Coordinates of C-alpha atoms in Angstrom, one line a residue:
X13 CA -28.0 -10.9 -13.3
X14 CA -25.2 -10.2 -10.5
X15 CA -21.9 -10.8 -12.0
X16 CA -19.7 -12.0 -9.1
X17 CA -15.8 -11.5 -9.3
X18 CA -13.4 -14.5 -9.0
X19 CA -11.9 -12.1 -5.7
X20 CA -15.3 -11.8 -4.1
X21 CA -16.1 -15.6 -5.3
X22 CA -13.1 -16.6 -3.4
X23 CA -13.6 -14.9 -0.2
X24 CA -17.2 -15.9 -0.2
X25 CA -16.1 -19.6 0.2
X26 CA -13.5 -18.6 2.5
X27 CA -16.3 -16.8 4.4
X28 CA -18.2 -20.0 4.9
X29 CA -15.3 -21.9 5.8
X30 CA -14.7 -19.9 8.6
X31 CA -18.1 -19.7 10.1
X32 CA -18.3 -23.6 10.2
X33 CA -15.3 -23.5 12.6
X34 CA -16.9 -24.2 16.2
X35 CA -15.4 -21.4 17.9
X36 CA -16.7 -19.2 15.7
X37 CA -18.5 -16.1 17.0
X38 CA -19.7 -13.8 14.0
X39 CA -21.4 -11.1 16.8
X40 CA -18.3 -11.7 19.3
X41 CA -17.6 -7.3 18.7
X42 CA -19.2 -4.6 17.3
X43 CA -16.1 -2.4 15.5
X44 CA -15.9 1.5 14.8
X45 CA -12.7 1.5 12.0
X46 CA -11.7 5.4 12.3
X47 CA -10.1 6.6 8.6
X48 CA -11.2 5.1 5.8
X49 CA -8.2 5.1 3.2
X50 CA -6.6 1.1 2.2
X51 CA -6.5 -0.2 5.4
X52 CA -9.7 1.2 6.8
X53 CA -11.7 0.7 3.8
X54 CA -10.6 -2.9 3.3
X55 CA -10.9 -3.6 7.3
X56 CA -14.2 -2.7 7.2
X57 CA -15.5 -4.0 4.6
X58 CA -13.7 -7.4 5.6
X59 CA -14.8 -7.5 9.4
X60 CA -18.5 -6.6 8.2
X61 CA -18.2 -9.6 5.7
X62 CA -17.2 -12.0 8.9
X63 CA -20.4 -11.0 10.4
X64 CA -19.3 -8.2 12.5
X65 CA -21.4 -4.9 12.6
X66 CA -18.6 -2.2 11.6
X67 CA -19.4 1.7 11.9
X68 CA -16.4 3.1 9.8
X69 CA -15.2 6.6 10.4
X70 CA -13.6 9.4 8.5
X71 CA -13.7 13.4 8.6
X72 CA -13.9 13.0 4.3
X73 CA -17.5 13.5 4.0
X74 CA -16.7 11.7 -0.2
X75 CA -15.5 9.0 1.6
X76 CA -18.3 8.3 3.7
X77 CA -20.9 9.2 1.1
X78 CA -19.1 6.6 -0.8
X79 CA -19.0 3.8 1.8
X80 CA -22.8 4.6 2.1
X81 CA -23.9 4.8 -1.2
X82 CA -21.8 1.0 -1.8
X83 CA -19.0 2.8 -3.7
X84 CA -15.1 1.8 -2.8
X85 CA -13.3 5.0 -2.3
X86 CA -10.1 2.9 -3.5
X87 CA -9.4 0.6 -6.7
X88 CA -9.1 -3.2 -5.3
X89 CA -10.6 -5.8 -6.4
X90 CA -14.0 -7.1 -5.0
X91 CA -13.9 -4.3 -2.4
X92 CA -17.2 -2.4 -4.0
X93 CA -19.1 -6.0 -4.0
X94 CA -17.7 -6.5 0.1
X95 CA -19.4 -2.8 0.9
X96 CA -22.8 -3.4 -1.0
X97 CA -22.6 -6.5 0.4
X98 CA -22.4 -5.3 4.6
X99 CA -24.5 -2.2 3.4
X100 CA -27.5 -5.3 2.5
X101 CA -26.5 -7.2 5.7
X102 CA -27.0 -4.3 8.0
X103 CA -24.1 -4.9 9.0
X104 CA -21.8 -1.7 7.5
X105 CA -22.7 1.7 7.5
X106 CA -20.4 4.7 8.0
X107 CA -20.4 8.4 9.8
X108 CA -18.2 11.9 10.3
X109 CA -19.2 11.4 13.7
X110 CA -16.1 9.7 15.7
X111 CA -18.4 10.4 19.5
X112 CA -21.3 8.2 18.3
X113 CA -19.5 5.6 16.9
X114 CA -16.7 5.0 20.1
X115 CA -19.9 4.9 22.3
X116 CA -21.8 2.6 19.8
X117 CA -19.1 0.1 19.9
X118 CA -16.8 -2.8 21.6
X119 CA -13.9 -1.8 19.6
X120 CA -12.3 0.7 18.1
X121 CA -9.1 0.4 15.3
X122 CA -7.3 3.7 14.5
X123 CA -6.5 3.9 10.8
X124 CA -5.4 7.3 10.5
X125 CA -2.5 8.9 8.0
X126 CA 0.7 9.4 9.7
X127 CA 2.6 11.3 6.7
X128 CA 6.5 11.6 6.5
X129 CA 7.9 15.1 8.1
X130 CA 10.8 16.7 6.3
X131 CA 13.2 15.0 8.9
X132 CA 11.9 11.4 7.7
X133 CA 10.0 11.1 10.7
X134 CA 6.0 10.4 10.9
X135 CA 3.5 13.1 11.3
X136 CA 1.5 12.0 14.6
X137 CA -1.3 15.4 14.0
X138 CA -4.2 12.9 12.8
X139 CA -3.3 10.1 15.4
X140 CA -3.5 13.0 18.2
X141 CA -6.4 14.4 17.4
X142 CA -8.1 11.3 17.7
X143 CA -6.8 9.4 20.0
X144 CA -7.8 12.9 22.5
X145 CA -11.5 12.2 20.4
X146 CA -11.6 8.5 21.8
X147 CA -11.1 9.2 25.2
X148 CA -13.8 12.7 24.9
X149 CA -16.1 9.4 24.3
X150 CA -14.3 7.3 26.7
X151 CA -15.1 9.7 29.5
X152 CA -18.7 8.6 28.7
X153 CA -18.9 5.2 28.4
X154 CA -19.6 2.6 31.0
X155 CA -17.1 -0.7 30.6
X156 CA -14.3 -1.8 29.1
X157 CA -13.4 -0.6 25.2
X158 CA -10.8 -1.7 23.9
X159 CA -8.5 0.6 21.2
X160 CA -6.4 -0.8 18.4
X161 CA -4.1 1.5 16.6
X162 CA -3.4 0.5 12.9
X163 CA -1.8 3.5 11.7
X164 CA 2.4 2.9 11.1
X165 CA 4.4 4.4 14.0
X166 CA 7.9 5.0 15.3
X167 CA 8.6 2.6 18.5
X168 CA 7.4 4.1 21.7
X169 CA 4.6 6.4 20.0
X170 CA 1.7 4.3 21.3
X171 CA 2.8 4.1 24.8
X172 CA 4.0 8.3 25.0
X173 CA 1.7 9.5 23.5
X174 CA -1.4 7.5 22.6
X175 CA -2.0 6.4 26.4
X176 CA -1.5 9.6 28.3
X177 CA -3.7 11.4 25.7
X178 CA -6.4 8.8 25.8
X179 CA -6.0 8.9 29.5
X180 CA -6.3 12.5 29.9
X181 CA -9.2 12.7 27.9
X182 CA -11.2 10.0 29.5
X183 CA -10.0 9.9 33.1
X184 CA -9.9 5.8 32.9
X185 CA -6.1 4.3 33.0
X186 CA -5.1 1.9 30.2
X187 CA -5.0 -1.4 30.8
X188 CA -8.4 -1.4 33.5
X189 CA -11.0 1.3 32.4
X190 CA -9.7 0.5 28.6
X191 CA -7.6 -1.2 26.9
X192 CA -5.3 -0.3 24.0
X193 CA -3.4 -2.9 21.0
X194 CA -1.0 -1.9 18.3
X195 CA -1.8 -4.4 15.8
X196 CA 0.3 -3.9 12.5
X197 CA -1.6 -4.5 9.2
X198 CA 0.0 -6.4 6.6
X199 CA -2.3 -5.6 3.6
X200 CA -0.4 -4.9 0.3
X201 CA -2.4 -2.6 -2.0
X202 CA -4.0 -4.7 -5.3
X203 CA -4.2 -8.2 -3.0
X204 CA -5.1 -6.6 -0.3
X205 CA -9.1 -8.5 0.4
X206 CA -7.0 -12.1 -0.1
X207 CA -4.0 -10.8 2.2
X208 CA -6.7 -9.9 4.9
X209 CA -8.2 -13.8 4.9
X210 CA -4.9 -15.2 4.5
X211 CA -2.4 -12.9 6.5
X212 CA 1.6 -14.4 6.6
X213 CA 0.9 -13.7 10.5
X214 CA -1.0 -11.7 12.9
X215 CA 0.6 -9.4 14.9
X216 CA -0.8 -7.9 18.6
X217 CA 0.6 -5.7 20.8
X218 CA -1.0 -5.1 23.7
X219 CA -1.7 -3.3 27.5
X220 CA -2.9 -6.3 28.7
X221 CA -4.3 -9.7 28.4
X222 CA -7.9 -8.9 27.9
X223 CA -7.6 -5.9 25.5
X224 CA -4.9 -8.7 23.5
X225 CA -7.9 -11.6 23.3
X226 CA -10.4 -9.5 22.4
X227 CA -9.1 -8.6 19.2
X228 CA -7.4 -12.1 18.9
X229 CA -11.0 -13.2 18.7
X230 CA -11.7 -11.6 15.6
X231 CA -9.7 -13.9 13.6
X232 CA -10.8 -16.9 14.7
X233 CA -10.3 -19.5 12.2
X234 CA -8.6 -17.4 9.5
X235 CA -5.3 -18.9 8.9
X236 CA -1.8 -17.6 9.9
X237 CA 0.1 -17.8 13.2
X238 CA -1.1 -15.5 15.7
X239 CA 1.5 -13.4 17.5
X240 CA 1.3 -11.6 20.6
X241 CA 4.1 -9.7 21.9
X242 CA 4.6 -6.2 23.2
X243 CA 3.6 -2.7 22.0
X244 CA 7.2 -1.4 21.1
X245 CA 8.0 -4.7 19.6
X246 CA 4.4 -4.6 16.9
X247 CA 5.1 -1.1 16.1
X248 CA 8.6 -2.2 15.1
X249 CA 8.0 -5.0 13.2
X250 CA 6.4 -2.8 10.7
X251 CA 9.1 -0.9 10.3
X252 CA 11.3 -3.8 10.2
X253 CA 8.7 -5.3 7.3
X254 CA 8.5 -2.8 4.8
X255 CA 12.7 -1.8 5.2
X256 CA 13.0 -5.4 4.6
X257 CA 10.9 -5.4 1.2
X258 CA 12.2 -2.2 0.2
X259 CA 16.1 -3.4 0.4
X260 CA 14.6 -6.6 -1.1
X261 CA 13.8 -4.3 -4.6
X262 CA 16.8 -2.0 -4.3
X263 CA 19.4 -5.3 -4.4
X264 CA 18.0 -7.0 -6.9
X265 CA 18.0 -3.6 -9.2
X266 CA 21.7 -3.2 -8.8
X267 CA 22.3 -6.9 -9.7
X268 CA 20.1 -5.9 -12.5
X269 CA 22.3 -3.2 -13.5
X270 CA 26.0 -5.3 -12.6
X271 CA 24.7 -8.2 -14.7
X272 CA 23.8 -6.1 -17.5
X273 CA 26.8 -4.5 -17.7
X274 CA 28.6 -7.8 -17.9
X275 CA 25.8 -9.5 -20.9
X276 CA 24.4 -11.9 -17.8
X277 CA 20.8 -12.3 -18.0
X278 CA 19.9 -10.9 -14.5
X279 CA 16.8 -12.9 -14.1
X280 CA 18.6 -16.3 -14.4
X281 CA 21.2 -15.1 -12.0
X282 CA 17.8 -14.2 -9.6
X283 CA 16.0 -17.0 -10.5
X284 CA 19.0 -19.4 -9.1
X285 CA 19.1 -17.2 -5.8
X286 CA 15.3 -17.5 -5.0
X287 CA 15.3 -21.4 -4.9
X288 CA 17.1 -21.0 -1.8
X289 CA 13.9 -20.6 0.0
X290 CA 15.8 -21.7 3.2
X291 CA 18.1 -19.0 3.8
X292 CA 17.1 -16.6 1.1
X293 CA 14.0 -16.6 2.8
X294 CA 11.1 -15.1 -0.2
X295 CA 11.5 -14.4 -4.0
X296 CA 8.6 -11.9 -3.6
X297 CA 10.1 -8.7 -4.6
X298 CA 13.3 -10.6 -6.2
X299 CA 13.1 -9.6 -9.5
X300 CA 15.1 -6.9 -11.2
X301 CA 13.1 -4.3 -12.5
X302 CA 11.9 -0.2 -11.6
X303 CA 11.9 1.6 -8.6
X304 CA 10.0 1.2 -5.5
X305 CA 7.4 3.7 -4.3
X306 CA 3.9 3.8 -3.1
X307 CA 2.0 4.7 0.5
X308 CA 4.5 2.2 2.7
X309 CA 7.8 1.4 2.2
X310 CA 9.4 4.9 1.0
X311 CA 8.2 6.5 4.4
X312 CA 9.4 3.4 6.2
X313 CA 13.0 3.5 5.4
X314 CA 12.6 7.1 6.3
X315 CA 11.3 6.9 9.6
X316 CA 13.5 3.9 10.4
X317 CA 16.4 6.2 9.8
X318 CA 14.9 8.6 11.8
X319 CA 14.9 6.9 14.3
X320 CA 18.5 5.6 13.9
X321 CA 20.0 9.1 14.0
X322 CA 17.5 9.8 17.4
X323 CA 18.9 6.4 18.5
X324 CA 23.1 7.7 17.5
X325 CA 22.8 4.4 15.3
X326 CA 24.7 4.6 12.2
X327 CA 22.8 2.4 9.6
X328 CA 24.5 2.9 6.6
X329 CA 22.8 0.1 4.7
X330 CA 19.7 1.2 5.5
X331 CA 21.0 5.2 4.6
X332 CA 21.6 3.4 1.0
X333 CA 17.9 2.6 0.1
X334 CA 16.6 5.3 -1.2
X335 CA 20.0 6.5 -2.8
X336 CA 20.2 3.3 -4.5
X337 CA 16.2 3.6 -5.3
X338 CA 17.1 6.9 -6.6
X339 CA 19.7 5.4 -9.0
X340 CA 17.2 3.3 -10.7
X341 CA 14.9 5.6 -11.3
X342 CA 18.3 8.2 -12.7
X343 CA 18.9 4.6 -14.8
X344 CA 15.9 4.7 -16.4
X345 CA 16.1 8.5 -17.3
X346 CA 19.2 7.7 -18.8
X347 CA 18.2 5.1 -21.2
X348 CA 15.4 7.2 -22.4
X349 CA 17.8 10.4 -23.2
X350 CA 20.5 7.6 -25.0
X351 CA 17.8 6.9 -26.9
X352 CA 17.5 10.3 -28.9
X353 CA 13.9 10.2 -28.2
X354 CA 11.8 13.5 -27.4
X355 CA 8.3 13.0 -27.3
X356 CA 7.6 9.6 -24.6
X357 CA 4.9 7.9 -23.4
X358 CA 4.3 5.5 -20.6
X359 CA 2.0 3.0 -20.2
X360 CA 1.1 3.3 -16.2
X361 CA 1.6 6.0 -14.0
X362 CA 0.5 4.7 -10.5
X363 CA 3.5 3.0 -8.1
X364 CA 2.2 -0.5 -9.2
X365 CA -0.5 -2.5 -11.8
X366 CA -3.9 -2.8 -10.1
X367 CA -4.2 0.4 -7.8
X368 CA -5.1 3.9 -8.3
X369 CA -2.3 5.0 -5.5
X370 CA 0.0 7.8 -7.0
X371 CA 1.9 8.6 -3.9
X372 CA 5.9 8.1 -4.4
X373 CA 5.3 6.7 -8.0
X374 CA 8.6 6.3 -9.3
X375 CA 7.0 6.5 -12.7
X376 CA 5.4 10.1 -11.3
X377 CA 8.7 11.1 -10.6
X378 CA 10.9 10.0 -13.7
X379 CA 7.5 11.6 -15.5
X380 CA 8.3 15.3 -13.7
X381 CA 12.2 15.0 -14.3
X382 CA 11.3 14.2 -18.1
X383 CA 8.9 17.1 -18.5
X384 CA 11.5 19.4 -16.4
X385 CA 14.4 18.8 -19.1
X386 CA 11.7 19.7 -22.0
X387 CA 10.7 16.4 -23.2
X388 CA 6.5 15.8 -24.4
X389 CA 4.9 13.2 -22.2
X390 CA 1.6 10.9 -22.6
X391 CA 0.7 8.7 -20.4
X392 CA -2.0 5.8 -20.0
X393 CA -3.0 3.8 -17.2
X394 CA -6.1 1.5 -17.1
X395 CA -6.6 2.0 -13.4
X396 CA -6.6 6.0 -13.4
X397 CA -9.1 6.1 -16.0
X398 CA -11.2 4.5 -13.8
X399 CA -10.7 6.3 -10.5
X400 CA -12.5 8.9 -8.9
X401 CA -9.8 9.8 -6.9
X402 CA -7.2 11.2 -9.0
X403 CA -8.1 15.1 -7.9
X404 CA -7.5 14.7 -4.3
X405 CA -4.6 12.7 -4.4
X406 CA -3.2 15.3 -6.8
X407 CA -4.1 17.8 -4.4
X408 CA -2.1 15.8 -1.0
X409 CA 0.7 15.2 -3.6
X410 CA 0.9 19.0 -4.3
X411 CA 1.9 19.8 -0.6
X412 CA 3.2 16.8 0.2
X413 CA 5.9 16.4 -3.3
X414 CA 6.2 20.1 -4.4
X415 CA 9.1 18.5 -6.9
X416 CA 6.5 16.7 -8.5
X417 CA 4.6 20.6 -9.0
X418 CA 5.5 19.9 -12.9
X419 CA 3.9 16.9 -13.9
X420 CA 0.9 17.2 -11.4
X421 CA -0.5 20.5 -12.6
X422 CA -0.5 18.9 -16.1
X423 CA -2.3 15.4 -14.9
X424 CA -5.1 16.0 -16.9
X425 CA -3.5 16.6 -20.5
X426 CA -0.7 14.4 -20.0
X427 CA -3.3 11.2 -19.5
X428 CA -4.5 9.8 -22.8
X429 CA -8.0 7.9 -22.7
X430 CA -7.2 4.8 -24.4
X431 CA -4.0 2.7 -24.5
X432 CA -4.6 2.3 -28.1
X433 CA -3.4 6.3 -28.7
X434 CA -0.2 5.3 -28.0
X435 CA 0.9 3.4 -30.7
X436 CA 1.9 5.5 -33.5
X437 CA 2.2 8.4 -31.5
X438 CA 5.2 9.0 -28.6
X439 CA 9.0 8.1 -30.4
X440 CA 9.5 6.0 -27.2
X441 CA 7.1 3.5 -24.7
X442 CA 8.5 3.4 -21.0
X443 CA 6.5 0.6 -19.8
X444 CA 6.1 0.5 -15.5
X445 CA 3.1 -1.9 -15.4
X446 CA 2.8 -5.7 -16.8
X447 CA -0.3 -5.9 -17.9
X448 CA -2.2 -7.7 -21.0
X449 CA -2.9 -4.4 -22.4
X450 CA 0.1 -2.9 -22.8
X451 CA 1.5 -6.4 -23.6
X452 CA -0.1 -6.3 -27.1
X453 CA 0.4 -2.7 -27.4
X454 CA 4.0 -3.3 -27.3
X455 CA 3.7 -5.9 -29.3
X456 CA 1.5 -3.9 -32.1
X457 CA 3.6 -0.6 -31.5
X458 CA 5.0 1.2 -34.7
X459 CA 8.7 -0.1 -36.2
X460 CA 9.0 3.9 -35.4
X461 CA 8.7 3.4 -31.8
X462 CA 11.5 2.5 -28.7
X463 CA 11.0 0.6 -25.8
X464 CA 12.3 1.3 -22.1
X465 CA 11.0 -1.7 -20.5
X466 CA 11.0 -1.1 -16.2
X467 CA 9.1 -4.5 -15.5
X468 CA 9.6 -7.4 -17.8
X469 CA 6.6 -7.7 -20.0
X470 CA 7.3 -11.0 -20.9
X471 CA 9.4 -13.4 -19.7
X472 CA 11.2 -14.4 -23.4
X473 CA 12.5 -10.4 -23.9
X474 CA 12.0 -8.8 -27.4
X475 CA 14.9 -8.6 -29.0
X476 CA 14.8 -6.0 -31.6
X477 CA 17.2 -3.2 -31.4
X478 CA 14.2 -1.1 -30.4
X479 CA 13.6 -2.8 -27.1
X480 CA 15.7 -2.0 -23.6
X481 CA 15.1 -4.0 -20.3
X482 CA 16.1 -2.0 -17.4
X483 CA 18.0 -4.7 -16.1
X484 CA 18.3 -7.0 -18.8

C-alpha cells in the first residue's frame, strides 16, 4: 500500500487544479534545470509534476544517481514522492552531461552555487563555467533557447558577465539567437514544494519580450502576481528579500533582549506589533528567539554590503546585521556559562526544524565556541539522523568555515542517535528547534537538568528556575 504524505496529497490536488485551467499547456517546454541542490532539486521535481519533461543537471555524479534511482538528495517533505513520481511519468530523468541536455531542450534554468568570497561578495566560478557550457551547445543548436539564471547574484552580474560569455561561446546575440531571464526563486528550505505552487510573487527579468513569456508560461494558473521588470532590478530584489528577512530576526532579538531586561514579556510586546499588518507589513520572522543562519540570508547581507562599499554607500543599518546576529548567538553562550554547567546538549544542530542544511548554523557555531572553551557537547537532531548528506556538507563547511574546524571534525561523536539519550545525561539542554520531540523531552528531562531555550517550545514558558528563554 502507497502511503501518500499530506505535502504530496496537497500538491496533487493543486496539480489538478491547475491543469483544468483552459490555458493550460502541460507540454508548452521541455526544461534542462543545471545544479541540483534546493532550488534545482525542488524545480525539477515541481516542473516535471506540472507535466513538463525536465532533464536536471549536476557535475555530482550522487546527486544524479539519486535523482535517478527516486532518491531526494535533500530533506523536504514530499520531494522523494515528486521524483518517483516524474521518474514513472517519463517525464524526469537526470545527467552529468550539460551538452546533451541544452540541445535536448526549450529551456534552460541555471541553479548553480554562487558561495560568499572573503570580501562578502559572491563567487561567480560555477555560474562561468556554465554559462561558457550553454553557449558551447548554443553554437549548435538551431532556434531560439531561452536561459534562466536562478542562482543569487550581485546587480549587473547577468548582463557583464553572463551575456558576453554566452555570446562568445555561441556566436548568437542575446535577445535574437537566445534569450536570457533572471528569475529569482523564492523557495524557503522545509516549505519549499508548497512555496513553489503558491509563490508571494513571481519575479522575471528579462532580454526581451519573448524570452520573458516563455517562462511566464510555465506558471500558468499557479497563483501569485506575476512580475516582469528588468534584469538588474530581479537580481536586486533578492538581495533586497533576504536583507529584509534577515533585519526582520535580528530586531525582534534585541527587543527580545531590551524587554527581558526590563521583566516585559517580549512576545506580547511582538504580538501587539504584528497586528499591524498594514504598515508592519509580515509577522513572519517576528518573533524573538536564536540567531539567523542557513544557505540565504547570511551571504545576502554580505553581498549587499559588498556592494555598498563598491557603490561608496555607507549602510550602516545594514553593516549592523550580522554584528547584531553575532550578539545573539554571544547571548546565548552567555546564559549557558552563567549557568555553571559543563557538559551540554542540544536538541538540533541544523539552521532550522525540518532541513538537513548545516551551512551558517548558528547552533553549529555556538556548538564550536562551546567545545573551543572546553565544555563536553551532545547533540541530537531528528533530521540529521536521517540524512545522507551530512559528509559532504561537512566537507564544503570545512573550506568554506575553517572556525567551525572544531566541532566539524567531531560531527560524528558529538551526534547522539536518539533524543531519548539526552535526558539524564548533559547538565544543560540548549534547545534551537521546536519540535514535538524535544517538546516532551524537555518536559521529561531530569530535575538535574537546565534549560537554554533559543525558540520558544511552547507558548505558556516553563517556569521553574531551571528554565531560560533567550528572550523571555
Amino acid at each position: 500500500m502507497n502511503i501518500i504524505s499530506p505535502a504530496l496529497r496537497h500538491n496533487v490536488a493543486a496539480l489538478a487544479e491547475l491543469r483544468s485551467v483552459p490555458h493550460f499547456d502541460a507540454a508548452v517546454a521541455s526544461i534542462s534545470i543545471v545544479g541540483l541542490g534546493y532550488v534545482g532539486a525542488v524545480s525539477s521535481a515541481c516542473f516535471s509534476s506540472l507535466g513538463h519533461p525536465v532533464v536536471g543537471v549536476d557535475v555530482d555524479t550522487d546527486k544524479v544517481r539519486n535523482i535517478s534511482e527516486g532518491i531526494s538528495p535533500i530533506v523536504e517533505e514530499g520531494l522523494g514522492e515528486l521524483i518517483n513520481a516524474g521518474l514513472e511519468q517519463e517525464l524526469l530523468s537526470a545527467t552529468t552531461d550539460l551538452y546533451a541536455a541544452v540541445l535536448d531542450t526549450d529551456i534552460t534554468m541555471v541553479c548553480v552555487g554562487t558561495p560568499t568570497r572573503p570580501d562578502g561578495s559572491v563567487h561567480l566560478g560555477y555560474l562561468e563555467a556554465v554559462s561558457d557550457q550553454i553557449g558551447a551547445a548554443l553554437a549548435e543548436k538551431d532556434g531560439y533557447h531561452t536561459v534562466v539564471i536562478r542562482s543569487t547574484i550581485a546587480p549587473g552580474v547577468t548582463r557583464n558577465t553572463v551575456i558576453p560569455r554566452i555570446e562568445k561561446a555561441s556566436g548568437k546575440t542575446a535577445g535574437k539567437g537566445f534569450g536570457i531571464c533572471f528569475h529569482p526563486e523564492f523557495l524557503r528550505e522545509s516549505t519549499a514544494i508548497a512555496d513553489f505552487f503558491a509563490p508571494p510573487k513571481t519575479v522575471i527579468g528579462s532580454s526581451d519580450d519573448r524570452a520573458a513569456d516563455t517562462l511566464a508560461r510555465l506558471y500558468e494558473g499557479i497563483p501569485g502576481p506575476m512580475i516582469k521588470t528588468s534584469i538588474e532590478a530581479a537580481e536586486m530584489v533578492k538581495y533586497v528579500d533576504n536583507t529584509w528577512h534577515a533585519l526582520k530576526v535580528s530586531f525582534a532579538n534585541e527587543v527580545g533582549r531590551v524587554c527581558k531586561a526590563n521583566g516585559i514579556d517580549s512576545h506580547d510586546v511582538m504580538d501587539i506589533f504584528c497586528q499591524d499588518t498594514k504598515l508592519n507589513l509580515s509577522p513572519y520572522y517576528m518573533k524573538p528567539g536564536f540567531a539567523f543562519g542557513g544557505s540565504c540570508l547570511p551571504k545576502d547581507v554580505r553581498a549587499i554590503n559588498a556592494l555598498a562599499d563598491r557603490s561608496g554607500v555607507d549602510t550602516p543599518l545594514l553593516r549592523s546585521i550580522t554584528h547584531s546576529n553575532t550578539a545573539q548567538i554571544e547571548h546565548a553562550l552567555n546564559l549557558i556559562e552563567a549557568s555553571g554547567a559543563t557538559e551540554v546538549g542540544f536538541l538540533g544542530v541544523t539552521f532550522k526544524k525540518d532541513t538537513d542544511d548545516l551551512r551558517e548554523s548558528p547552533t553549529l557555531i555556538l556548538m564550536a565556541q562551546l567545545m573551543d572553551a572546553g565544555y563536553t557537547v551532545k547533540a541530537y537532531d531528528e533530521s540529521l539522523a536521517v540524512s545522507r548528506n551530512v559528509a559532504s556538507q561537512a566537507e564544503y563547511l570545512a573550506k568554506a568555515a575553517p572556525h567551525l574546524a572544531s566541532v566539524l571534525d567531531k560531527l560524528d561523536t558529538v551526534l547522539v542517535d536518539s533524543a531519548q539519550e539526552m535526558i539524564g545525561g548533559p547538565e544543560i539542554l540548549v534547545v534551537s528547534h521546536a519540535t514535538d520531540t524535544f517538546r516532551d523531552l524537555v518536559d521529561r528531562r531530569d530535575e538535574h537538568q537546565k534549560v537554554v531555550d533559543l525558540v520558544r517550545l511552547e507558548r505558556r514558558t516553563d517556569r521553574r528556575p531551571s528554565y531560560q528563554g533567550i528572550c523571555w
